[in-house]
Amino acid sequence: MNEIRRASLAQIAAMLDPLLQQATDLLDAERQDVSDLPDNIEDSHYGEHILKRPMFELSAARACLLEAVGHIRDAIAK
C-alpha cells in the first residue's frame, strides 16, 4: 500500500475512534437503564424481547464497528 492510501486509512481510523467511544457510551447508558429496571420487568418476556432489544442491537453494532477499526488498523500496519 502506498503512503497516500495508508494516510487516508489513518484518517478514517482517527474519525472512527470518537464514533466507537460514542457507541460505547451509549451502550453503557443503555445497560444502566436496563439494570435499573425492577427485576420483575427485566426478567419478563416484555423486558427480555422489547426493552432489551435496543441494547442488544447497539452491542452488535458496536462489535462490528470495533472489528472494522481493527481491520483498518491491520491494513495500515501492513
GROMACS .gro file of C-alpha atoms in nm, residues 2-77:
model
   76
    2ASN     CA    1   0.137   0.340  -0.086
    3GLU     CA    2   0.173   0.613   0.170
    4ILE     CA    3  -0.117   0.820   0.037
    5ARG     CA    4  -0.366   0.536   0.085
    6ARG     CA    5  -0.209   0.449   0.419
    7ALA     CA    6  -0.255   0.812   0.531
    8SER     CA    7  -0.617   0.807   0.412
    9LEU     CA    8  -0.681   0.491   0.613
   10ALA     CA    9  -0.519   0.652   0.916
   11GLN     CA   10  -0.761   0.945   0.877
   12ILE     CA   11  -1.055   0.705   0.863
   13ALA     CA   12  -0.931   0.526   1.175
   14ALA     CA   13  -0.895   0.860   1.353
   15MET     CA   14  -1.253   0.953   1.259
   16LEU     CA   15  -1.389   0.618   1.375
   17ASP     CA   16  -1.228   0.632   1.722
   18PRO     CA   17  -1.467   0.902   1.853
   19LEU     CA   18  -1.762   0.716   1.698
   20LEU     CA   19  -1.654   0.400   1.874
   21GLN     CA   20  -1.631   0.588   2.203
   22GLN     CA   21  -1.974   0.742   2.150
   23ALA     CA   22  -2.124   0.399   2.074
   24THR     CA   23  -1.958   0.263   2.390
   25ASP     CA   24  -2.100   0.548   2.599
   26LEU     CA   25  -2.449   0.492   2.456
   27LEU     CA   26  -2.426   0.119   2.520
   28ASP     CA   27  -2.314   0.178   2.879
   29ALA     CA   28  -2.609   0.413   2.935
   30GLU     CA   29  -2.850   0.161   2.780
   31ARG     CA   30  -2.709  -0.116   3.000
   32GLN     CA   31  -2.755   0.106   3.304
   33ASP     CA   32  -3.116   0.174   3.209
   34VAL     CA   33  -3.182  -0.198   3.177
   35SER     CA   34  -3.013  -0.276   3.507
   36ASP     CA   35  -3.225  -0.007   3.675
   37LEU     CA   36  -3.545  -0.188   3.576
   38PRO     CA   37  -3.724  -0.375   3.851
   39ASP     CA   38  -3.640  -0.746   3.839
   40ASN     CA   39  -3.996  -0.849   3.760
   41ILE     CA   40  -3.990  -0.632   3.445
   42GLU     CA   41  -3.630  -0.705   3.345
   43ASP     CA   42  -3.684  -1.081   3.363
   44SER     CA   43  -4.024  -1.075   3.193
   45HIS     CA   44  -4.092  -1.161   2.830
   46TYR     CA   45  -4.159  -0.792   2.763
   47GLY     CA   46  -3.832  -0.689   2.923
   48GLU     CA   47  -3.633  -0.960   2.751
   49HIS     CA   48  -3.773  -0.912   2.400
   50ILE     CA   49  -3.878  -0.547   2.387
   51LEU     CA   50  -3.689  -0.337   2.642
   52LYS     CA   51  -3.351  -0.509   2.600
   53ARG     CA   52  -3.361  -0.529   2.221
   54PRO     CA   53  -3.207  -0.181   2.159
   55MET     CA   54  -2.923  -0.273   2.395
   56PHE     CA   55  -2.857  -0.597   2.205
   57GLU     CA   56  -2.870  -0.421   1.867
   58LEU     CA   57  -2.637  -0.145   1.986
   59SER     CA   58  -2.399  -0.404   2.126
   60ALA     CA   59  -2.389  -0.585   1.791
   61ALA     CA   60  -2.333  -0.257   1.604
   62ARG     CA   61  -2.052  -0.161   1.839
   63ALA     CA   62  -1.888  -0.501   1.791
   64CYS     CA   63  -1.900  -0.455   1.411
   65LEU     CA   64  -1.753  -0.106   1.441
   66LEU     CA   65  -1.477  -0.234   1.668
   67GLU     CA   66  -1.398  -0.510   1.420
   68ALA     CA   67  -1.390  -0.260   1.131
   69VAL     CA   68  -1.149  -0.034   1.320
   70GLY     CA   69  -0.929  -0.336   1.389
   71HIS     CA   70  -0.923  -0.432   1.021
   72ILE     CA   71  -0.837  -0.078   0.918
   73ARG     CA   72  -0.552  -0.063   1.170
   74ASP     CA   73  -0.425  -0.400   1.047
   75ALA     CA   74  -0.432  -0.272   0.689
   76ILE     CA   75  -0.237   0.038   0.791
   77ALA     CA   76   0.027  -0.172   0.967
   0.00000   0.00000   0.00000
